[in-house]
mmCIF file of C-alpha atoms and ligand atoms in Angstrom:
data_model
loop_
_atom_site.group_PDB
_atom_site.id
_atom_site.type_symbol
_atom_site.label_atom_id
_atom_site.label_comp_id
_atom_site.label_asym_id
_atom_site.label_seq_id
_atom_site.Cartn_x
_atom_site.Cartn_y
_atom_site.Cartn_z
ATOM 1 C CA UNK A 6 0.161 -0.058 -0.103
ATOM 2 C CA UNK A 7 2.567 2.563 0.827
ATOM 3 C CA UNK A 8 5.907 1.060 -1.143
ATOM 4 C CA UNK A 9 7.526 4.699 -1.319
ATOM 5 C CA UNK A 10 7.531 4.774 2.371
ATOM 6 C CA UNK A 11 5.327 8.186 2.198
ATOM 7 C CA UNK A 12 2.384 8.535 4.370
ATOM 8 C CA UNK A 13 -0.444 5.894 2.894
ATOM 9 C CA UNK A 14 -3.334 8.444 3.759
ATOM 10 C CA UNK A 15 -6.050 7.881 6.482
ATOM 11 C CA UNK A 16 -9.602 7.792 6.632
ATOM 12 C CA UNK A 17 -11.698 8.958 9.261
ATOM 13 C CA UNK A 18 -15.802 7.738 9.975
ATOM 14 C CA UNK A 19 -18.357 8.109 12.749
ATOM 15 C CA UNK A 20 -21.511 9.989 13.676
ATOM 16 C CA UNK A 21 -22.191 13.306 12.968
ATOM 17 C CA UNK A 22 -20.215 15.394 15.768
ATOM 18 C CA UNK A 23 -17.747 12.632 16.522
ATOM 19 C CA UNK A 24 -14.623 14.941 15.624
ATOM 20 C CA UNK A 25 -13.826 13.481 12.001
ATOM 21 C CA UNK A 26 -13.249 17.604 10.263
ATOM 22 C CA UNK A 27 -11.493 18.814 13.777
ATOM 23 C CA UNK A 28 -9.163 15.749 14.094
ATOM 24 C CA UNK A 29 -8.884 15.294 10.204
ATOM 25 C CA UNK A 30 -7.600 18.918 9.902
ATOM 26 C CA UNK A 31 -5.146 18.511 13.251
ATOM 27 C CA UNK A 32 -4.206 14.931 11.607
ATOM 28 C CA UNK A 33 -3.071 16.768 8.008
ATOM 29 C CA UNK A 34 -1.411 19.343 9.729
ATOM 30 C CA UNK A 35 0.857 17.456 11.473
ATOM 31 C CA UNK A 36 1.784 15.104 8.786
ATOM 32 C CA UNK A 37 1.978 17.593 5.935
ATOM 33 C CA UNK A 38 -0.810 15.036 4.308
ATOM 34 C CA UNK A 39 -3.236 17.398 2.128
ATOM 35 C CA UNK A 40 -7.050 17.423 4.031
ATOM 36 C CA UNK A 41 -10.019 16.531 2.583
ATOM 37 C CA UNK A 42 -13.821 17.006 3.629
ATOM 38 C CA UNK A 43 -16.224 14.869 1.725
ATOM 39 C CA UNK A 44 -19.005 16.949 2.829
ATOM 40 C CA UNK A 45 -16.968 20.378 1.625
ATOM 41 C CA UNK A 46 -16.840 18.603 -1.842
ATOM 42 C CA UNK A 47 -20.480 17.816 -1.902
ATOM 43 C CA UNK A 48 -21.114 21.269 -1.740
ATOM 44 C CA UNK A 49 -18.817 22.320 -4.133
ATOM 45 C CA UNK A 50 -19.836 20.323 -7.100
ATOM 46 C CA UNK A 51 -23.651 20.998 -5.750
ATOM 47 C CA UNK A 52 -23.349 24.950 -4.862
ATOM 48 C CA UNK A 53 -24.965 24.929 -2.114
ATOM 49 C CA UNK A 54 -25.453 23.620 1.459
ATOM 50 C CA UNK A 55 -26.134 20.064 2.285
ATOM 51 C CA UNK A 56 -29.181 20.992 3.864
ATOM 52 C CA UNK A 57 -30.639 22.535 1.048
ATOM 53 C CA UNK A 58 -29.650 19.273 -0.844
ATOM 54 C CA UNK A 59 -31.846 17.495 1.373
ATOM 55 C CA UNK A 60 -34.481 19.665 1.110
ATOM 56 C CA UNK A 61 -34.771 19.863 -2.383
ATOM 57 C CA UNK A 62 -33.845 16.439 -3.690
ATOM 58 C CA UNK A 63 -34.136 14.655 -0.487
ATOM 59 C CA UNK A 64 -31.830 12.129 1.104
ATOM 60 C CA UNK A 65 -31.109 9.113 -2.058
ATOM 61 C CA UNK A 66 -30.186 11.939 -3.759
ATOM 62 C CA UNK A 67 -27.466 13.532 -1.551
ATOM 63 C CA UNK A 68 -26.367 9.617 -0.757
ATOM 64 C CA UNK A 69 -25.783 9.351 -5.442
ATOM 65 C CA UNK A 70 -23.685 12.664 -4.670
ATOM 66 C CA UNK A 71 -21.549 11.491 -1.938
ATOM 67 C CA UNK A 72 -20.627 8.373 -3.344
ATOM 68 C CA UNK A 73 -19.560 10.336 -6.612
ATOM 69 C CA UNK A 74 -17.600 12.837 -4.860
ATOM 70 C CA UNK A 75 -15.653 10.403 -2.410
ATOM 71 C CA UNK A 76 -14.855 8.471 -5.866
ATOM 72 C CA UNK A 77 -13.176 11.768 -6.886
ATOM 73 C CA UNK A 78 -11.933 12.084 -3.774
ATOM 74 C CA UNK A 79 -10.023 8.864 -3.807
ATOM 75 C CA UNK A 80 -8.630 9.141 -6.822
ATOM 76 C CA UNK A 81 -5.666 11.403 -4.925
ATOM 77 C CA UNK A 82 -3.126 8.903 -2.803
ATOM 78 C CA UNK A 83 -1.922 9.522 0.708
ATOM 79 C CA UNK A 84 -4.892 12.219 1.782
ATOM 80 C CA UNK A 85 -6.718 12.540 4.825
ATOM 81 C CA UNK A 86 -10.011 11.789 4.813
ATOM 82 C CA UNK A 87 -12.958 13.046 6.831
ATOM 83 C CA UNK A 88 -16.331 11.251 5.432
ATOM 84 C CA UNK A 89 -19.453 12.409 6.089
ATOM 85 C CA UNK A 90 -21.489 10.261 8.586
ATOM 86 C CA UNK A 91 -23.859 8.419 6.887
ATOM 87 C CA UNK A 92 -20.604 7.577 4.233
ATOM 88 C CA UNK A 93 -19.540 4.281 5.633
ATOM 89 C CA UNK A 94 -22.986 2.651 5.831
ATOM 90 C CA UNK A 95 -22.980 1.985 2.247
ATOM 91 C CA UNK A 96 -21.097 -1.399 1.505
ATOM 92 C CA UNK A 97 -19.374 -0.213 -1.433
ATOM 93 C CA UNK A 98 -17.968 3.314 -0.106
ATOM 94 C CA UNK A 99 -17.049 0.971 2.372
ATOM 95 C CA UNK A 100 -15.014 -1.628 0.314
ATOM 96 C CA UNK A 101 -14.027 1.784 -1.479
ATOM 97 C CA UNK A 102 -12.861 3.455 1.683
ATOM 98 C CA UNK A 103 -11.077 0.178 3.070
ATOM 99 C CA UNK A 104 -8.874 0.177 0.022
ATOM 100 C CA UNK A 105 -7.547 3.305 0.009
ATOM 101 C CA UNK A 106 -6.219 3.545 3.148
ATOM 102 C CA UNK A 107 -6.510 2.775 6.864
ATOM 103 C CA UNK A 108 -10.367 3.666 7.869
ATOM 104 C CA UNK A 109 -10.564 4.690 11.661
ATOM 105 C CA UNK A 110 -14.292 5.325 13.557
ATOM 106 C CA UNK A 111 -14.227 8.050 16.013
ATOM 107 C CA UNK A 112 -16.417 6.304 17.997
ATOM 108 C CA UNK A 113 -18.953 8.692 20.675
ATOM 109 C CA UNK A 114 -21.709 8.182 23.126
ATOM 110 C CA UNK A 115 -25.084 9.977 22.095
ATOM 111 C CA UNK A 116 -24.263 12.461 24.710
ATOM 112 C CA UNK A 117 -21.331 13.448 23.589
ATOM 113 C CA UNK A 118 -23.127 14.533 19.816
ATOM 114 C CA UNK A 119 -25.796 15.884 21.689
ATOM 115 C CA UNK A 120 -23.567 18.500 23.785
ATOM 116 C CA UNK A 121 -21.053 19.424 20.819
ATOM 117 C CA UNK A 122 -23.977 20.121 18.408
ATOM 118 C CA UNK A 123 -26.339 21.638 20.597
ATOM 119 C CA UNK A 124 -26.438 24.741 18.554
ATOM 120 C CA UNK A 125 -26.499 23.265 15.267
ATOM 121 C CA UNK A 126 -28.365 23.585 12.319
ATOM 122 C CA UNK A 127 -26.697 22.202 9.447
ATOM 123 C CA UNK A 128 -27.200 18.679 10.085
ATOM 124 C CA UNK A 129 -30.560 17.817 8.094
ATOM 125 C CA UNK A 130 -31.188 13.830 9.888
ATOM 126 C CA UNK A 131 -31.150 16.286 13.392
ATOM 127 C CA UNK A 132 -33.537 18.383 12.117
ATOM 128 C CA UNK A 133 -36.747 19.150 14.047
ATOM 129 C CA UNK A 134 -38.667 16.786 16.202
ATOM 130 C CA UNK A 135 -36.571 14.771 19.163
ATOM 131 C CA UNK A 136 -32.891 15.221 18.351
ATOM 132 C CA UNK A 137 -32.186 13.153 21.456
ATOM 133 C CA UNK A 138 -34.360 10.414 20.186
ATOM 134 C CA UNK A 139 -32.929 10.681 16.766
ATOM 135 C CA UNK A 140 -29.308 10.557 17.808
ATOM 136 C CA UNK A 141 -30.142 7.393 20.016
ATOM 137 C CA UNK A 142 -31.563 5.745 17.142
ATOM 138 C CA UNK A 143 -29.825 6.476 14.331
ATOM 139 C CA UNK A 144 -26.361 5.839 16.313
ATOM 140 C CA UNK A 145 -28.224 2.483 17.542
ATOM 141 C CA UNK A 146 -28.679 1.505 14.021
ATOM 142 C CA UNK A 147 -25.199 2.392 12.391
ATOM 143 C CA UNK A 148 -22.901 1.377 14.850
ATOM 144 C CA UNK A 149 -22.232 -2.163 13.736
ATOM 145 C CA UNK A 150 -21.297 -0.752 10.619
ATOM 146 C CA UNK A 151 -19.337 1.868 12.080
ATOM 147 C CA UNK A 152 -17.478 -0.709 13.649
ATOM 148 C CA UNK A 153 -16.069 -2.480 10.107
ATOM 149 C CA UNK A 154 -13.966 -0.095 9.710
ATOM 150 C CA UNK A 155 -9.814 -0.957 10.495
ATOM 151 C CA UNK A 156 -9.845 0.793 13.881
ATOM 152 C CA UNK A 157 -12.008 2.054 16.584
ATOM 153 C CA UNK A 158 -10.961 4.922 18.858
ATOM 154 C CA UNK A 159 -13.052 5.900 21.735
ATOM 155 C CA UNK A 160 -12.708 10.292 20.846
ATOM 156 C CA UNK A 161 -15.812 11.454 23.531
ATOM 157 C CA UNK A 162 -12.871 12.691 26.047
ATOM 158 C CA UNK A 163 -9.288 14.464 25.081
ATOM 159 C CA UNK A 164 -9.020 17.088 23.434
ATOM 160 C CA UNK A 165 -8.495 16.809 19.247
ATOM 161 C CA UNK A 166 -5.119 17.255 19.275
ATOM 162 C CA UNK A 167 -4.999 14.469 21.595
ATOM 163 C CA UNK A 168 -6.888 12.821 19.954
ATOM 164 C CA UNK A 169 -4.946 13.410 16.346
ATOM 165 C CA UNK A 170 -1.993 12.410 18.278
ATOM 166 C CA UNK A 171 -3.936 9.064 19.867
ATOM 167 C CA UNK A 172 -4.261 8.011 15.724
ATOM 168 C CA UNK A 173 -0.668 8.932 14.825
ATOM 169 C CA UNK A 174 0.429 6.439 17.456
ATOM 170 C CA UNK A 175 -2.044 4.185 16.543
ATOM 171 C CA UNK A 176 -0.913 4.225 12.440
ATOM 172 C CA UNK A 177 2.645 4.072 13.568
ATOM 173 C CA UNK A 178 2.846 7.427 11.417
ATOM 174 C CA UNK A 179 5.679 10.094 12.322
ATOM 175 C CA UNK A 180 4.935 13.793 12.472
ATOM 176 C CA UNK A 181 7.025 13.991 8.998
ATOM 177 C CA UNK A 182 4.234 12.055 7.233
ATOM 178 C CA UNK A 183 6.449 8.557 7.119
ATOM 179 C CA UNK A 184 5.455 5.477 8.841
HETATM 180 P P1 LIG B 23 -17.810 15.657 12.259
HETATM 181 O O1 LIG B 23 -17.049 16.299 11.107
HETATM 182 O O2 LIG B 23 -17.397 14.217 12.769
HETATM 183 O O3 LIG B 23 -19.402 15.954 12.523
HETATM 184 P P2 LIG B 23 -16.421 17.633 13.599
HETATM 185 O O4 LIG B 23 -15.410 17.772 13.364
HETATM 186 O O5 LIG B 23 -17.318 18.866 12.726
HETATM 187 O O6 LIG B 23 -17.571 16.554 13.449
HETATM 188 O O7 LIG B 23 -17.323 18.364 15.157
HETATM 189 C C1 LIG B 23 -18.656 18.764 15.510
HETATM 190 C C2 LIG B 23 -18.348 19.971 17.277
HETATM 191 O O8 LIG B 23 -17.681 19.123 17.779
HETATM 192 C C3 LIG B 23 -17.322 21.139 16.578
HETATM 193 O O9 LIG B 23 -18.085 22.354 16.773
HETATM 194 C C4 LIG B 23 -15.832 20.986 17.474
HETATM 195 O O10 LIG B 23 -14.987 22.419 17.407
HETATM 196 C C5 LIG B 23 -16.393 19.622 18.377
HETATM 197 N N1 LIG B 23 -15.569 18.802 18.941
HETATM 198 C C6 LIG B 23 -15.190 17.958 17.849
HETATM 199 N N2 LIG B 23 -14.143 17.155 18.835
HETATM 200 C C7 LIG B 23 -14.473 17.519 19.642
HETATM 201 C C8 LIG B 23 -13.455 17.888 20.761
HETATM 202 N N3 LIG B 23 -12.301 15.954 21.308
HETATM 203 N N4 LIG B 23 -13.568 17.816 22.114
HETATM 204 C C9 LIG B 23 -14.243 19.041 22.305
HETATM 205 N N5 LIG B 23 -15.286 19.479 20.601
HETATM 206 C C10 LIG B 23 -14.828 18.563 19.913
HETATM 207 C C1 LIG B 24 -24.957 13.156 7.366
HETATM 208 C C2 LIG B 24 -23.685 13.627 8.364
HETATM 209 C C3 LIG B 24 -23.059 14.405 7.111
HETATM 210 C C4 LIG B 24 -23.554 14.898 6.006
HETATM 211 C C5 LIG B 24 -24.869 14.529 6.277
HETATM 212 C C6 LIG B 24 -25.731 13.626 6.000
HETATM 213 C C7 LIG B 24 -25.137 11.418 8.321
HETATM 214 O O1 LIG B 24 -21.614 14.469 7.571
HETATM 215 O O2 LIG B 24 -22.732 14.102 5.599
HETATM 216 O O3 LIG B 24 -25.541 15.483 7.182
HETATM 217 O O4 LIG B 24 -25.922 10.747 7.309
HETATM 218 O O5 LIG B 24 -24.949 11.035 9.611
HETATM 219 P P1 LIG B 24 -21.005 14.657 9.198
HETATM 220 O O6 LIG B 24 -20.572 13.565 9.837
HETATM 221 O O7 LIG B 24 -19.170 15.342 9.032
HETATM 222 O O8 LIG B 24 -21.778 15.558 10.113
#
């Protein structure tokens, strides 16, 4: 996977609010790798926010856009990739992501998600209704899929910097990006 001794890339998966974007940026900063947030790519190519895509086109159309964006992002090696919270639930996406680089699941409890996203209005799947129930139900339903990642990191406690440090250690990467 990494014949020239260069940073092999890493993929972060997990529920909304688990820290994929924040930890991904920190990992990229410390390894010198390029950071890509798949949700940002979807918004750029659609020309509007994810909330608007869900509202105007529906979730199945969003998932199509997500699959297409993933393929584009995976065309360049060695990136730190933050996926959207639903991406790794799809078997096809799972195969593609796992063949790209080590996949790390940032595991968090429902309480952590609710606390971190208490002011957030950008996640359509948590909009309106009973947010606590929505988080518990969706996270419960998705946990089995997330655990098919190559590594599981508990991400409830510790700063973004500490969690990034644990991933660097876990993957045996040097901070200059070399393994
Ligand atoms: P995701 O990309 O998984 O949806 P984000 O990186 O956007 O998650 O983080 C969601 C919110 O939680 C942000 O406000 C972020 O600053 C905060 N956050 C993420 N990780 C941590 C952490 N380890 N400790 C405290 N706050 C965090
Ligand atoms: C989703 C998570 C979001 C975004 C979309 C759907 C999900 O990404 O892709 O709102 O299905 O869990 P984050 O995990 O970055 O919030």
